mmCIF file with all atom_site columns, C-alpha atoms in Angstrom:
data_model
loop_
_atom_site.group_PDB
_atom_site.id
_atom_site.type_symbol
_atom_site.label_atom_id
_atom_site.label_alt_id
_atom_site.label_comp_id
_atom_site.label_asym_id
_atom_site.label_entity_id
_atom_site.label_seq_id
_atom_site.pdbx_PDB_ins_code
_atom_site.Cartn_x
_atom_site.Cartn_y
_atom_site.Cartn_z
_atom_site.occupancy
_atom_site.B_iso_or_equiv
_atom_site.pdbx_formal_charge
_atom_site.auth_seq_id
_atom_site.auth_comp_id
_atom_site.auth_asym_id
_atom_site.auth_atom_id
_atom_site.pdbx_PDB_model_num
ATOM 1   C CA . MET A 1 1   ? -27.277 27.680 35.839 1.00 0.00 ? 511 MET A CA 1
ATOM 2   C CA . TRP A 1 2   ? -28.602 29.696 38.890 1.00 0.00 ? 512 TRP A CA 1
ATOM 3   C CA . HIS A 1 3   ? -27.441 27.183 41.176 1.00 0.00 ? 513 HIS A CA 1
ATOM 4   C CA . PHE A 1 4   ? -23.747 27.408 39.331 1.00 0.00 ? 514 PHE A CA 1
ATOM 5   C CA . ALA A 1 5   ? -23.989 31.216 39.077 1.00 0.00 ? 515 ALA A CA 1
ATOM 6   C CA . GLN A 1 6   ? -24.312 31.662 42.802 1.00 0.00 ? 516 GLN A CA 1
ATOM 7   C CA . ILE A 1 7   ? -21.507 29.601 43.745 1.00 0.00 ? 517 ILE A CA 1
ATOM 8   C CA . GLY A 1 8   ? -19.384 31.270 41.062 1.00 0.00 ? 518 GLY A CA 1
ATOM 9   C CA . ILE A 1 9   ? -18.282 27.692 38.843 1.00 0.00 ? 519 ILE A CA 1
ATOM 10  C CA . ASP A 1 10  ? -15.181 29.095 36.755 1.00 0.00 ? 520 ASP A CA 1
ATOM 11  C CA . ILE A 1 11  ? -16.722 26.608 33.724 1.00 0.00 ? 521 ILE A CA 1
ATOM 12  C CA . ALA A 1 12  ? -19.532 25.080 32.731 1.00 0.00 ? 522 ALA A CA 1
ATOM 13  C CA . ILE A 1 13  ? -19.950 21.978 30.077 1.00 0.00 ? 523 ILE A CA 1
ATOM 14  C CA . LEU A 1 14  ? -23.599 21.110 29.104 1.00 0.00 ? 524 LEU A CA 1
ATOM 15  C CA . GLU A 1 15  ? -24.376 18.300 26.686 1.00 0.00 ? 525 GLU A CA 1
ATOM 16  C CA . ILE A 1 16  ? -27.423 18.501 24.060 1.00 0.00 ? 526 ILE A CA 1
ATOM 17  C CA . GLY A 1 17  ? -29.337 15.518 23.947 1.00 0.00 ? 527 GLY A CA 1
ATOM 18  C CA . LEU A 1 18  ? -31.195 13.762 21.636 1.00 0.00 ? 528 LEU A CA 1
ATOM 19  C CA . GLY A 1 19  ? -32.699 17.690 20.210 1.00 0.00 ? 529 GLY A CA 1
ATOM 20  C CA . GLY A 1 20  ? -29.439 19.301 19.094 1.00 0.00 ? 530 GLY A CA 1
ATOM 21  C CA . ARG A 1 21  ? -30.953 22.879 18.135 1.00 0.00 ? 531 ARG A CA 1
ATOM 22  C CA . LEU A 1 22  ? -34.638 21.969 19.933 1.00 0.00 ? 532 LEU A CA 1
ATOM 23  C CA . ASP A 1 23  ? -32.405 21.147 23.418 1.00 0.00 ? 533 ASP A CA 1
ATOM 24  C CA . ALA A 1 24  ? -33.719 23.158 25.807 1.00 0.00 ? 534 ALA A CA 1
ATOM 25  C CA . VAL A 1 25  ? -29.807 23.546 27.030 1.00 0.00 ? 535 VAL A CA 1
ATOM 26  C CA . ASN A 1 26  ? -30.091 25.972 23.814 1.00 0.00 ? 536 ASN A CA 1
ATOM 27  C CA . ALA A 1 27  ? -31.162 28.604 26.043 1.00 0.00 ? 537 ALA A CA 1
ATOM 28  C CA . PHE A 1 28  ? -27.687 29.158 26.699 1.00 0.00 ? 538 PHE A CA 1
ATOM 29  C CA . GLU A 1 29  ? -25.390 30.977 25.083 1.00 0.00 ? 539 GLU A CA 1
ATOM 30  C CA . PRO A 1 30  ? -21.944 28.818 24.432 1.00 0.00 ? 540 PRO A CA 1
ATOM 31  C CA . ASP A 1 31  ? -18.410 29.953 24.193 1.00 0.00 ? 541 ASP A CA 1
ATOM 32  C CA . CYS A 1 32  ? -17.639 27.238 22.047 1.00 0.00 ? 542 CYS A CA 1
ATOM 33  C CA . SER A 1 33  ? -19.883 24.228 20.542 1.00 0.00 ? 543 SER A CA 1
ATOM 34  C CA . ILE A 1 34  ? -18.643 21.095 19.405 1.00 0.00 ? 544 ILE A CA 1
ATOM 35  C CA . VAL A 1 35  ? -20.316 18.047 17.363 1.00 0.00 ? 545 VAL A CA 1
ATOM 36  C CA . THR A 1 36  ? -18.868 15.279 18.188 1.00 0.00 ? 546 THR A CA 1
ATOM 37  C CA . SER A 1 37  ? -19.712 13.485 15.529 1.00 0.00 ? 547 SER A CA 1
ATOM 38  C CA . ILE A 1 38  ? -22.712 13.017 12.624 1.00 0.00 ? 548 ILE A CA 1
ATOM 39  C CA . ASP A 1 39  ? -24.281 9.849  13.062 1.00 0.00 ? 549 ASP A CA 1
ATOM 40  C CA . ILE A 1 40  ? -28.117 9.171  12.478 1.00 0.00 ? 550 ILE A CA 1
ATOM 41  C CA . ASP A 1 41  ? -28.225 6.620  15.581 1.00 0.00 ? 551 ASP A CA 1
ATOM 42  C CA . HIS A 1 42  ? -31.487 8.183  16.848 1.00 0.00 ? 552 HIS A CA 1
ATOM 43  C CA . GLN A 1 43  ? -33.070 9.028  13.146 1.00 0.00 ? 553 GLN A CA 1
ATOM 44  C CA . GLU A 1 44  ? -35.857 6.332  14.041 1.00 0.00 ? 554 GLU A CA 1
ATOM 45  C CA . PHE A 1 45  ? -36.541 7.904  17.617 1.00 0.00 ? 555 PHE A CA 1
ATOM 46  C CA . LEU A 1 46  ? -36.732 11.446 16.454 1.00 0.00 ? 556 LEU A CA 1
ATOM 47  C CA . ALA A 1 47  ? -38.367 10.583 12.863 1.00 0.00 ? 557 ALA A CA 1
ATOM 48  C CA . ILE A 1 48  ? -36.289 12.452 10.795 1.00 0.00 ? 558 ILE A CA 1
ATOM 49  C CA . ARG A 1 49  ? -33.615 12.154 7.413  1.00 0.00 ? 559 ARG A CA 1
ATOM 50  C CA . ALA A 1 50  ? -29.634 12.164 8.161  1.00 0.00 ? 560 ALA A CA 1
ATOM 51  C CA . LYS A 1 51  ? -29.785 15.901 6.167  1.00 0.00 ? 561 LYS A CA 1
ATOM 52  C CA . VAL A 1 52  ? -32.234 17.118 8.915  1.00 0.00 ? 562 VAL A CA 1
ATOM 53  C CA . SER A 1 53  ? -29.992 15.563 11.762 1.00 0.00 ? 563 SER A CA 1
ATOM 54  C CA . VAL A 1 54  ? -27.429 16.891 10.796 1.00 0.00 ? 564 VAL A CA 1
ATOM 55  C CA . LEU A 1 55  ? -28.519 20.400 10.746 1.00 0.00 ? 565 LEU A CA 1
ATOM 56  C CA . LYS A 1 56  ? -30.325 20.341 13.803 1.00 0.00 ? 566 LYS A CA 1
ATOM 57  C CA . LYS A 1 57  ? -27.019 18.943 15.286 1.00 0.00 ? 567 LYS A CA 1
ATOM 58  C CA . ALA A 1 58  ? -25.329 22.331 13.651 1.00 0.00 ? 568 ALA A CA 1
ATOM 59  C CA . GLY A 1 59  ? -28.274 24.263 15.344 1.00 0.00 ? 569 GLY A CA 1
ATOM 60  C CA . ILE A 1 60  ? -25.959 24.330 18.420 1.00 0.00 ? 570 ILE A CA 1
ATOM 61  C CA . TYR A 1 61  ? -23.245 26.349 16.566 1.00 0.00 ? 571 TYR A CA 1
ATOM 62  C CA . ARG A 1 62  ? -23.318 30.062 17.150 1.00 0.00 ? 572 ARG A CA 1
ATOM 63  C CA . PRO A 1 63  ? -22.211 33.018 15.014 1.00 0.00 ? 573 PRO A CA 1
ATOM 64  C CA . SER A 1 64  ? -18.565 33.841 15.600 1.00 0.00 ? 574 SER A CA 1
ATOM 65  C CA . VAL A 1 65  ? -17.987 31.421 18.546 1.00 0.00 ? 575 VAL A CA 1
ATOM 66  C CA . PRO A 1 66  ? -15.776 28.152 17.933 1.00 0.00 ? 576 PRO A CA 1
ATOM 67  C CA . ALA A 1 67  ? -17.760 25.265 16.490 1.00 0.00 ? 577 ALA A CA 1
ATOM 68  C CA . ILE A 1 68  ? -15.876 22.471 16.967 1.00 0.00 ? 578 ILE A CA 1
ATOM 69  C CA . CYS A 1 69  ? -16.456 19.619 14.575 1.00 0.00 ? 579 CYS A CA 1
ATOM 70  C CA . GLY A 1 70  ? -15.123 15.801 15.669 1.00 0.00 ? 580 GLY A CA 1
ATOM 71  C CA . ASP A 1 71  ? -16.083 14.145 12.733 1.00 0.00 ? 581 ASP A CA 1
ATOM 72  C CA . GLY A 1 72  ? -13.122 13.711 10.339 1.00 0.00 ? 582 GLY A CA 1
ATOM 73  C CA . ASP A 1 73  ? -15.370 13.790 7.102  1.00 0.00 ? 583 ASP A CA 1
ATOM 74  C CA . PRO A 1 74  ? -18.339 15.689 7.868  1.00 0.00 ? 584 PRO A CA 1
ATOM 75  C CA . PRO A 1 75  ? -21.634 16.470 6.372  1.00 0.00 ? 585 PRO A CA 1
ATOM 76  C CA . GLN A 1 76  ? -20.927 19.174 3.395  1.00 0.00 ? 586 GLN A CA 1
ATOM 77  C CA . SER A 1 77  ? -24.358 20.376 4.956  1.00 0.00 ? 587 SER A CA 1
ATOM 78  C CA . LEU A 1 78  ? -22.478 21.063 8.612  1.00 0.00 ? 588 LEU A CA 1
ATOM 79  C CA . ILE A 1 79  ? -19.857 22.831 6.847  1.00 0.00 ? 589 ILE A CA 1
ATOM 80  C CA . THR A 1 80  ? -22.411 25.023 4.590  1.00 0.00 ? 590 THR A CA 1
ATOM 81  C CA . TYR A 1 81  ? -24.361 25.740 7.789  1.00 0.00 ? 591 TYR A CA 1
ATOM 82  C CA . ALA A 1 82  ? -21.515 26.926 10.069 1.00 0.00 ? 592 ALA A CA 1
ATOM 83  C CA . GLN A 1 83  ? -20.028 29.008 7.223  1.00 0.00 ? 593 GLN A CA 1
ATOM 84  C CA . ARG A 1 84  ? -23.125 30.840 6.343  1.00 0.00 ? 594 ARG A CA 1
ATOM 85  C CA . ILE A 1 85  ? -23.619 31.940 10.418 1.00 0.00 ? 595 ILE A CA 1
ATOM 86  C CA . GLY A 1 86  ? -20.148 33.018 10.580 1.00 0.00 ? 596 GLY A CA 1
ATOM 87  C CA . ALA A 1 87  ? -19.081 30.490 13.160 1.00 0.00 ? 597 ALA A CA 1
ATOM 88  C CA . ASP A 1 88  ? -15.256 30.044 13.558 1.00 0.00 ? 598 ASP A CA 1
ATOM 89  C CA . PHE A 1 89  ? -15.617 25.835 11.970 1.00 0.00 ? 599 PHE A CA 1
ATOM 90  C CA . LYS A 1 90  ? -12.563 23.737 13.206 1.00 0.00 ? 600 LYS A CA 1
ATOM 91  C CA . CYS A 1 91  ? -12.577 20.220 12.292 1.00 0.00 ? 601 CYS A CA 1
ATOM 92  C CA . ILE A 1 92  ? -10.589 17.226 13.431 1.00 0.00 ? 602 ILE A CA 1
ATOM 93  C CA . ASN A 1 93  ? -7.827  16.190 11.287 1.00 0.00 ? 603 ASN A CA 1
ATOM 94  C CA . HIS A 1 94  ? -7.687  19.475 9.677  1.00 0.00 ? 604 HIS A CA 1
ATOM 95  C CA . GLU A 1 95  ? -7.152  21.811 11.952 1.00 0.00 ? 605 GLU A CA 1
ATOM 96  C CA . PHE A 1 96  ? -6.503  19.755 14.797 1.00 0.00 ? 606 PHE A CA 1
ATOM 97  C CA . GLY A 1 97  ? -6.026  16.104 15.872 1.00 0.00 ? 607 GLY A CA 1
ATOM 98  C CA . PHE A 1 98  ? -4.000  13.267 17.654 1.00 0.00 ? 608 PHE A CA 1
ATOM 99  C CA . GLU A 1 99  ? -1.666  10.519 16.605 1.00 0.00 ? 609 GLU A CA 1
ATOM 100 C CA . LEU A 1 100 ? -0.642  7.968  18.872 1.00 0.00 ? 610 LEU A CA 1
ATOM 101 C CA . SER A 1 101 ? 2.748   7.579  20.710 1.00 0.00 ? 611 SER A CA 1
ATOM 102 C CA . GLY A 1 102 ? 4.156   5.155  22.743 1.00 0.00 ? 612 GLY A CA 1
ATOM 103 C CA . SER A 1 103 ? 1.607   4.901  26.077 1.00 0.00 ? 613 SER A CA 1
ATOM 104 C CA . GLY A 1 104 ? -0.263  8.015  24.880 1.00 0.00 ? 614 GLY A CA 1
ATOM 105 C CA . TRP A 1 105 ? -1.177  10.255 22.459 1.00 0.00 ? 615 TRP A CA 1
ATOM 106 C CA . HIS A 1 106 ? -0.128  13.921 20.912 1.00 0.00 ? 616 HIS A CA 1
ATOM 107 C CA . TYR A 1 107 ? -3.131  16.448 20.637 1.00 0.00 ? 617 TYR A CA 1
ATOM 108 C CA . LEU A 1 108 ? -2.320  18.403 17.182 1.00 0.00 ? 618 LEU A CA 1
ATOM 109 C CA . ALA A 1 109 ? -3.176  21.864 16.439 1.00 0.00 ? 619 ALA A CA 1
ATOM 110 C CA . ASN A 1 110 ? -2.163  22.211 12.515 1.00 0.00 ? 620 ASN A CA 1
ATOM 111 C CA . GLY A 1 111 ? -0.173  19.413 12.123 1.00 0.00 ? 621 GLY A CA 1
ATOM 112 C CA . THR A 1 112 ? 2.056   20.638 15.305 1.00 0.00 ? 622 THR A CA 1
ATOM 113 C CA . ILE A 1 113 ? 2.330   18.592 18.552 1.00 0.00 ? 623 ILE A CA 1
ATOM 114 C CA . VAL A 1 114 ? 1.239   21.055 21.325 1.00 0.00 ? 624 VAL A CA 1
ATOM 115 C CA . HIS A 1 115 ? 0.219   18.731 23.706 1.00 0.00 ? 625 HIS A CA 1
ATOM 116 C CA . ALA A 1 116 ? 1.912   15.054 24.556 1.00 0.00 ? 626 ALA A CA 1
ATOM 117 C CA . LEU A 1 117 ? -0.991  13.487 27.191 1.00 0.00 ? 627 LEU A CA 1
ATOM 118 C CA . PRO A 1 118 ? -1.743  9.772  28.691 1.00 0.00 ? 628 PRO A CA 1
ATOM 119 C CA . LEU A 1 119 ? -4.607  7.976  26.668 1.00 0.00 ? 629 LEU A CA 1
ATOM 120 C CA . PRO A 1 120 ? -8.243  8.317  28.002 1.00 0.00 ? 630 PRO A CA 1
ATOM 121 C CA . ALA A 1 121 ? -9.098  5.947  30.589 1.00 0.00 ? 631 ALA A CA 1
ATOM 122 C CA . LEU A 1 122 ? -12.421 4.772  28.573 1.00 0.00 ? 632 LEU A CA 1
ATOM 123 C CA . GLN A 1 123 ? -11.388 2.955  25.460 1.00 0.00 ? 633 GLN A CA 1
ATOM 124 C CA . GLY A 1 124 ? -12.138 3.192  21.619 1.00 0.00 ? 634 GLY A CA 1
ATOM 125 C CA . SER A 1 125 ? -10.803 5.159  18.625 1.00 0.00 ? 635 SER A CA 1
ATOM 126 C CA . TYR A 1 126 ? -13.801 7.623  19.131 1.00 0.00 ? 636 TYR A CA 1
ATOM 127 C CA . GLN A 1 127 ? -12.405 8.166  22.830 1.00 0.00 ? 637 GLN A CA 1
ATOM 128 C CA . LEU A 1 128 ? -9.085  10.110 21.229 1.00 0.00 ? 638 LEU A CA 1
ATOM 129 C CA . MET A 1 129 ? -11.290 11.701 19.000 1.00 0.00 ? 639 MET A CA 1
ATOM 130 C CA . ASN A 1 130 ? -13.709 13.081 21.635 1.00 0.00 ? 640 ASN A CA 1
ATOM 131 C CA . ALA A 1 131 ? -10.693 14.042 23.864 1.00 0.00 ? 641 ALA A CA 1
ATOM 132 C CA . SER A 1 132 ? -9.063  15.971 20.788 1.00 0.00 ? 642 SER A CA 1
ATOM 133 C CA . CYS A 1 133 ? -12.192 17.949 20.803 1.00 0.00 ? 643 CYS A CA 1
ATOM 134 C CA . ALA A 1 134 ? -12.464 18.758 24.191 1.00 0.00 ? 644 ALA A CA 1
ATOM 135 C CA . VAL A 1 135 ? -8.949  19.701 24.172 1.00 0.00 ? 645 VAL A CA 1
ATOM 136 C CA . ALA A 1 136 ? -9.589  21.755 20.969 1.00 0.00 ? 646 ALA A CA 1
ATOM 137 C CA . ALA A 1 137 ? -12.487 23.575 22.634 1.00 0.00 ? 647 ALA A CA 1
ATOM 138 C CA . VAL A 1 138 ? -10.550 24.418 25.734 1.00 0.00 ? 648 VAL A CA 1
ATOM 139 C CA . SER A 1 139 ? -7.518  25.710 23.541 1.00 0.00 ? 649 SER A CA 1
ATOM 140 C CA . LEU A 1 140 ? -9.833  28.308 21.711 1.00 0.00 ? 650 LEU A CA 1
ATOM 141 C CA . CYS A 1 141 ? -12.055 29.475 25.304 1.00 0.00 ? 651 CYS A CA 1
ATOM 142 C CA . LYS A 1 142 ? -8.535  30.088 26.776 1.00 0.00 ? 652 LYS A CA 1
ATOM 143 C CA . LEU A 1 143 ? -7.640  32.266 23.714 1.00 0.00 ? 653 LEU A CA 1
ATOM 144 C CA . ILE A 1 144 ? -11.494 34.054 23.879 1.00 0.00 ? 654 ILE A CA 1
ATOM 145 C CA . CYS A 1 145 ? -10.779 35.201 27.504 1.00 0.00 ? 655 CYS A CA 1
ATOM 146 C CA . LEU A 1 146 ? -6.893  35.970 27.350 1.00 0.00 ? 656 LEU A CA 1
ATOM 147 C CA . SER A 1 147 ? -6.879  39.801 27.548 1.00 0.00 ? 657 SER A CA 1
ATOM 148 C CA . PRO A 1 148 ? -4.285  41.738 25.471 1.00 0.00 ? 658 PRO A CA 1
ATOM 149 C CA . ARG A 1 149 ? -1.465  41.426 28.180 1.00 0.00 ? 659 ARG A CA 1
ATOM 150 C CA . GLY A 1 150 ? -1.827  38.087 27.981 1.00 0.00 ? 660 GLY A CA 1
ATOM 151 C CA . GLN A 1 151 ? -3.490  38.058 31.651 1.00 0.00 ? 661 GLN A CA 1
ATOM 152 C CA . LEU A 1 152 ? -7.084  36.197 32.154 1.00 0.00 ? 662 LEU A CA 1
ATOM 153 C CA . PRO A 1 153 ? -10.035 38.291 33.751 1.00 0.00 ? 663 PRO A CA 1
ATOM 154 C CA . LYS A 1 154 ? -11.775 37.330 36.249 1.00 0.00 ? 664 LYS A CA 1
ATOM 155 C CA . PRO A 1 155 ? -14.128 35.752 35.938 1.00 0.00 ? 665 PRO A CA 1
ATOM 156 C CA . CYS A 1 156 ? -14.200 35.162 32.190 1.00 0.00 ? 666 CYS A CA 1
ATOM 157 C CA . TYR A 1 157 ? -17.223 35.374 30.987 1.00 0.00 ? 667 TYR A CA 1
ATOM 158 C CA . ARG A 1 158 ? -19.275 36.694 27.989 1.00 0.00 ? 668 ARG A CA 1
#
């Protein structure tokens, strides 16, 4: 991160590994956090129960920061955690989503088409869910960084 700060990058996207709230990336405060899906695919490796796994993933959410969820039917414990800490919880198929359209897809915000986009290069239905989460994050972070006059301050850090 020191190197990125020295060269003056505009944005850094950091992926948290298996540890969720215990991951070293949590040393940095995010402008937005995304839990793309709620799976227990690493449960045997982490030796944890499903509910504990959800809470570990939820540990990346922060108070007053957009908390995006790419699971259309997230566990109640994830929603409750986000509400309890005061995160700005946004969930796919609720506040944002997507629909296929011919050779591309539409990003939706509150049921309204906002962007017409080409299909992701990687195939699989989950790729559109992940892409929707990414567009939601960019949209929400853009709103955070805009000044009252609609101009992007330089640099846009918190």
